[in-house]
Tab-separated table of C-alpha atoms in Angstrom:
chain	number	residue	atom	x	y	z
A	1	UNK	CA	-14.376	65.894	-35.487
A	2	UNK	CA	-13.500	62.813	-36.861
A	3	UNK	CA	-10.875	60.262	-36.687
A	4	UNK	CA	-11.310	57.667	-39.933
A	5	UNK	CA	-10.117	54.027	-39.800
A	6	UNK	CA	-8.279	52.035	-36.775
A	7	UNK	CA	-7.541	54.125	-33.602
A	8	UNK	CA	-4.756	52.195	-30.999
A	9	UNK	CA	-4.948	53.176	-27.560
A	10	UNK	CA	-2.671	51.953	-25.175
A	11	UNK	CA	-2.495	51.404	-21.454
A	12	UNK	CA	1.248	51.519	-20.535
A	13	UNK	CA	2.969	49.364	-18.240
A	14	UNK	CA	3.780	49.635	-14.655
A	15	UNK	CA	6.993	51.876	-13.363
A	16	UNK	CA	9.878	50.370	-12.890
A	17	UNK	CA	10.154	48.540	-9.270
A	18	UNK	CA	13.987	48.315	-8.991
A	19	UNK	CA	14.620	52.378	-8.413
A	20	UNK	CA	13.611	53.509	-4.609
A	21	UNK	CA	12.724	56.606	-5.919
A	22	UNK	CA	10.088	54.947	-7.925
A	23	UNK	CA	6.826	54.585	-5.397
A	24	UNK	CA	4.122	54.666	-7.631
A	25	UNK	CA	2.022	52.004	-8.696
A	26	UNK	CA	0.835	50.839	-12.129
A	27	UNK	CA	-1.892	53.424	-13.693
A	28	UNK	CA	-3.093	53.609	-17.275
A	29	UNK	CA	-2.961	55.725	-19.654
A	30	UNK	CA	-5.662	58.424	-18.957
A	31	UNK	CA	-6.758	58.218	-22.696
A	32	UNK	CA	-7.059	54.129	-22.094
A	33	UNK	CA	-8.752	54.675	-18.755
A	34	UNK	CA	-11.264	57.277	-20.110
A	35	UNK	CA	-12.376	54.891	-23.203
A	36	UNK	CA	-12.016	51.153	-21.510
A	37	UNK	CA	-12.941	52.263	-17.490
A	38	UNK	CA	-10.365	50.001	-16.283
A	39	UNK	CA	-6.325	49.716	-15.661
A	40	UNK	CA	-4.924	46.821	-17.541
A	41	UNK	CA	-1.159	46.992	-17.545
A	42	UNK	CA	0.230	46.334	-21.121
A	43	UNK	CA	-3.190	45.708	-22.748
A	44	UNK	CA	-4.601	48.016	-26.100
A	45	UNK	CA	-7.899	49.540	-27.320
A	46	UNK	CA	-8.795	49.297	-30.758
A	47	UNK	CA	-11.214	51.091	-31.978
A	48	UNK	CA	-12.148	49.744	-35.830
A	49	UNK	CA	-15.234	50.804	-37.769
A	50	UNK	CA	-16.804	51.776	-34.767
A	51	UNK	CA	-16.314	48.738	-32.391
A	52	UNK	CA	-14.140	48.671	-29.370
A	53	UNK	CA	-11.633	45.529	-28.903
A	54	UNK	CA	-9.540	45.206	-25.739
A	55	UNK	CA	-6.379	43.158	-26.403
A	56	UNK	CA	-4.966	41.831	-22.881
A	57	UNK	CA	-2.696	39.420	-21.446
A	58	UNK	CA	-4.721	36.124	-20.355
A	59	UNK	CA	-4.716	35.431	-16.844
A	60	UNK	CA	-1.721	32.757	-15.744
A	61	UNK	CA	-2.735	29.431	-13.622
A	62	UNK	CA	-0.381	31.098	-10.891
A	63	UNK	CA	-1.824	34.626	-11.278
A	64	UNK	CA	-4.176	34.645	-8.047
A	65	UNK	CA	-0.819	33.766	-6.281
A	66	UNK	CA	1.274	36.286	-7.268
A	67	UNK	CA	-0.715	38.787	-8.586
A	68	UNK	CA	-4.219	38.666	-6.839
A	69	UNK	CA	-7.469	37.504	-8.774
A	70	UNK	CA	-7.861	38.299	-12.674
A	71	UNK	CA	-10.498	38.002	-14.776
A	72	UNK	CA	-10.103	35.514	-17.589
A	73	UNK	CA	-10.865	37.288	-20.846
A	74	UNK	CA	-14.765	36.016	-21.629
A	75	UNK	CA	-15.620	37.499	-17.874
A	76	UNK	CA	-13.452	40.996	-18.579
A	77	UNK	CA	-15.559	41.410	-21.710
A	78	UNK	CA	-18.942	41.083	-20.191
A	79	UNK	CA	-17.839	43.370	-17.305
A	80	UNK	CA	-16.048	46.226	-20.006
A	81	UNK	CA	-19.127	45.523	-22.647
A	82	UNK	CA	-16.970	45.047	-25.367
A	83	UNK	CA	-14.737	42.310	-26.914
A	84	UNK	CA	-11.853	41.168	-25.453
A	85	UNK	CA	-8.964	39.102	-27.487
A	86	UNK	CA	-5.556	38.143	-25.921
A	87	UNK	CA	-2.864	40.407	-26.928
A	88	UNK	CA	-1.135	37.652	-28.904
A	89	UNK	CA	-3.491	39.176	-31.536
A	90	UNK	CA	-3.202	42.329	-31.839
A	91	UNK	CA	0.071	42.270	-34.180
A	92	UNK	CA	-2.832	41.212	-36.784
A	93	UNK	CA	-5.629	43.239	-35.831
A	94	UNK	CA	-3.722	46.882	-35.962
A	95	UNK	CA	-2.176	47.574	-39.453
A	96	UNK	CA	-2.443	51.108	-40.351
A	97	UNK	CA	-4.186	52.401	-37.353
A	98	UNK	CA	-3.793	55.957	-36.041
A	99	UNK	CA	-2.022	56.293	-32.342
A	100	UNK	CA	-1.257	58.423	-29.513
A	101	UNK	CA	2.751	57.717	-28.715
A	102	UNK	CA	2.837	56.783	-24.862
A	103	UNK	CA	5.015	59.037	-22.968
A	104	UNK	CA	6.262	55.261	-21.369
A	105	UNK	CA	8.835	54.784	-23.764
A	106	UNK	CA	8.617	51.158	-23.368
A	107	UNK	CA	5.510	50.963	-24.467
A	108	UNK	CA	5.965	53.562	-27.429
A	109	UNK	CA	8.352	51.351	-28.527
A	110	UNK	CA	6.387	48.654	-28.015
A	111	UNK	CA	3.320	50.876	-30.530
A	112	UNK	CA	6.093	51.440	-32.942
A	113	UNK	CA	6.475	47.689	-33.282
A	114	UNK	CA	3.173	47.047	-33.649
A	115	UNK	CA	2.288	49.737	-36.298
A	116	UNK	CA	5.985	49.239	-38.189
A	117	UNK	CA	6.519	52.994	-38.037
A	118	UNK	CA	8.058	55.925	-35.722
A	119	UNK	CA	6.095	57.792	-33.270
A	120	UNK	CA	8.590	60.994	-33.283
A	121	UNK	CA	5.518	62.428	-32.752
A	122	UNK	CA	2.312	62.983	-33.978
A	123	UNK	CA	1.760	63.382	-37.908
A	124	UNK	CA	-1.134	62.149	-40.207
A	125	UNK	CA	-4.046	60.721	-38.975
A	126	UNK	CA	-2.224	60.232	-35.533
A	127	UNK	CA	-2.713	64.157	-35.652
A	128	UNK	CA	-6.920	63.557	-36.216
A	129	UNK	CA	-7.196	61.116	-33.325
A	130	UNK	CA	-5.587	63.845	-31.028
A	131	UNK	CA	-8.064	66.338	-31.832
A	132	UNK	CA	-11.132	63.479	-32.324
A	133	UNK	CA	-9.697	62.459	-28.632
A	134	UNK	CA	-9.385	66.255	-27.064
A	135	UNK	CA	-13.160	66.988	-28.829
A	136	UNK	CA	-14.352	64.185	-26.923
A	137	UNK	CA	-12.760	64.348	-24.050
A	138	UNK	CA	-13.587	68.311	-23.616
A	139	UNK	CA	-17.674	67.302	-23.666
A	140	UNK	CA	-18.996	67.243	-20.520
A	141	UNK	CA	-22.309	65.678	-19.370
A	142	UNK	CA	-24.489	66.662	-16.661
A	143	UNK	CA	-22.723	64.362	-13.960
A	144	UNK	CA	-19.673	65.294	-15.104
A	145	UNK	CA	-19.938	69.066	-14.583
A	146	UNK	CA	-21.625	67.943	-11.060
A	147	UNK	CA	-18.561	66.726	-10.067
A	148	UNK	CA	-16.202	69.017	-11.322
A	149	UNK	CA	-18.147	71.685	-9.175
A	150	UNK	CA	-18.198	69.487	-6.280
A	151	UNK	CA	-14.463	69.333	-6.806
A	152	UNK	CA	-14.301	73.299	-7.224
A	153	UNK	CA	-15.883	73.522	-3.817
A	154	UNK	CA	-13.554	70.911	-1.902
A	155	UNK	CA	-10.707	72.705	-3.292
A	156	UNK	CA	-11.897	76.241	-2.001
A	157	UNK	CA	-12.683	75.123	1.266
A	158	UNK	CA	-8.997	73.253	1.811
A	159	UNK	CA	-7.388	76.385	1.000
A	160	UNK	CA	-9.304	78.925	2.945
A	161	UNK	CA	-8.501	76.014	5.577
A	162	UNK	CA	-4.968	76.516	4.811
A	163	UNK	CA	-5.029	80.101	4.971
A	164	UNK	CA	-7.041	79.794	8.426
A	165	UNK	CA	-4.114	77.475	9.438
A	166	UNK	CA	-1.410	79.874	8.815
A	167	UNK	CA	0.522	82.880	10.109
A	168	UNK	CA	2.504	85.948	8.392
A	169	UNK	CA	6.410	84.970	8.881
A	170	UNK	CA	5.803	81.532	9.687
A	171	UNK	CA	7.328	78.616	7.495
A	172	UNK	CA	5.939	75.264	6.898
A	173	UNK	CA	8.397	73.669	9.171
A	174	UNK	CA	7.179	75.857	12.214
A	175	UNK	CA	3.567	74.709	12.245
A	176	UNK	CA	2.853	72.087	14.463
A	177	UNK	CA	-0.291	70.332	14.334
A	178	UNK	CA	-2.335	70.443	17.758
């Protein structure tokens, strides 16, 4: 399957860090993660005419200090093998491509801007990246289906460990680890 033109994925930005019953740390998009290998809060993937561009926020002077170490751009692309422009310029690099709406609604909000249109949902060639993405995405290599059996097998053996572990007519809270 195909998906013709400009494809936008996007990474998503962290959770918010004000709400206490927010934990979690910043993880991308799983599309963005699967394509570009590598979390970059706020950045895009564009793919046009078959080349990948990551657009990203340059690393600050003060970065290291706050943040921890970042790449600068020219060292991200030679790591991620493809190029890497600083999300200043995107707004011009975008026009009429197909999306995936981020279920952050910052960010999707932050896509609608971008492409100057509503992403109520998916419609149009945003519809023929989805399946382009899912065909993709549902191929499996050699390694691939290694680990998925290797996961298989983990996940038998911690629940026959659970079973081992338990008793008829005793709860959760009644186990005691010895």
């Amino acid at each position: 399957r195909r998906c013709d033109g400009k494809a936008l994925i996007a990474a998503g930005r962290a959770p918010a860090k004000d709400d206490a019953g927010n934990p979690f740390p910043f993880r991308a998009g799983s599309h963005f993660l699967y394509f570009v290998g590598r979390p970059l809060e706020g950045a895009y993937a564009l793919l046009d005419e078959g080349r990948w561009t990551v657009f990203a926020t340059p690393p600050d002077d003060d970065d290291a200090l706050w943040h921890g170490e970042s790449l600068a751009l020219d060292a991200l692309a030679g790591e991620l093998g493809c190029d890497v422009r600083p999300l200043a310029e995107l707004d011009a690099a975008c026009a009429g491509a197909a999306t995936l709406p981020s279920p952050d609604s910052a960010t999707r909000l932050e896509q609608e801007r971008l492409l100057g249109r509503a992403l109520l949902g998916l419609a149009g060639s945003d519809v023929d990246l989805a399946r382009a993405v899912i065909d993709v995405r549902t191929q499996q290599d050699a390694h691939a289906l290694e680990e998925l059996r290797a996961a298989a097998k983990a996940t038998v053996a911690a629940h026959r460990a659970g079973m081992a572990g338990t008793r008829p007519g005793v709860r959760e809270f009644e186990v005691r680890a010895d």
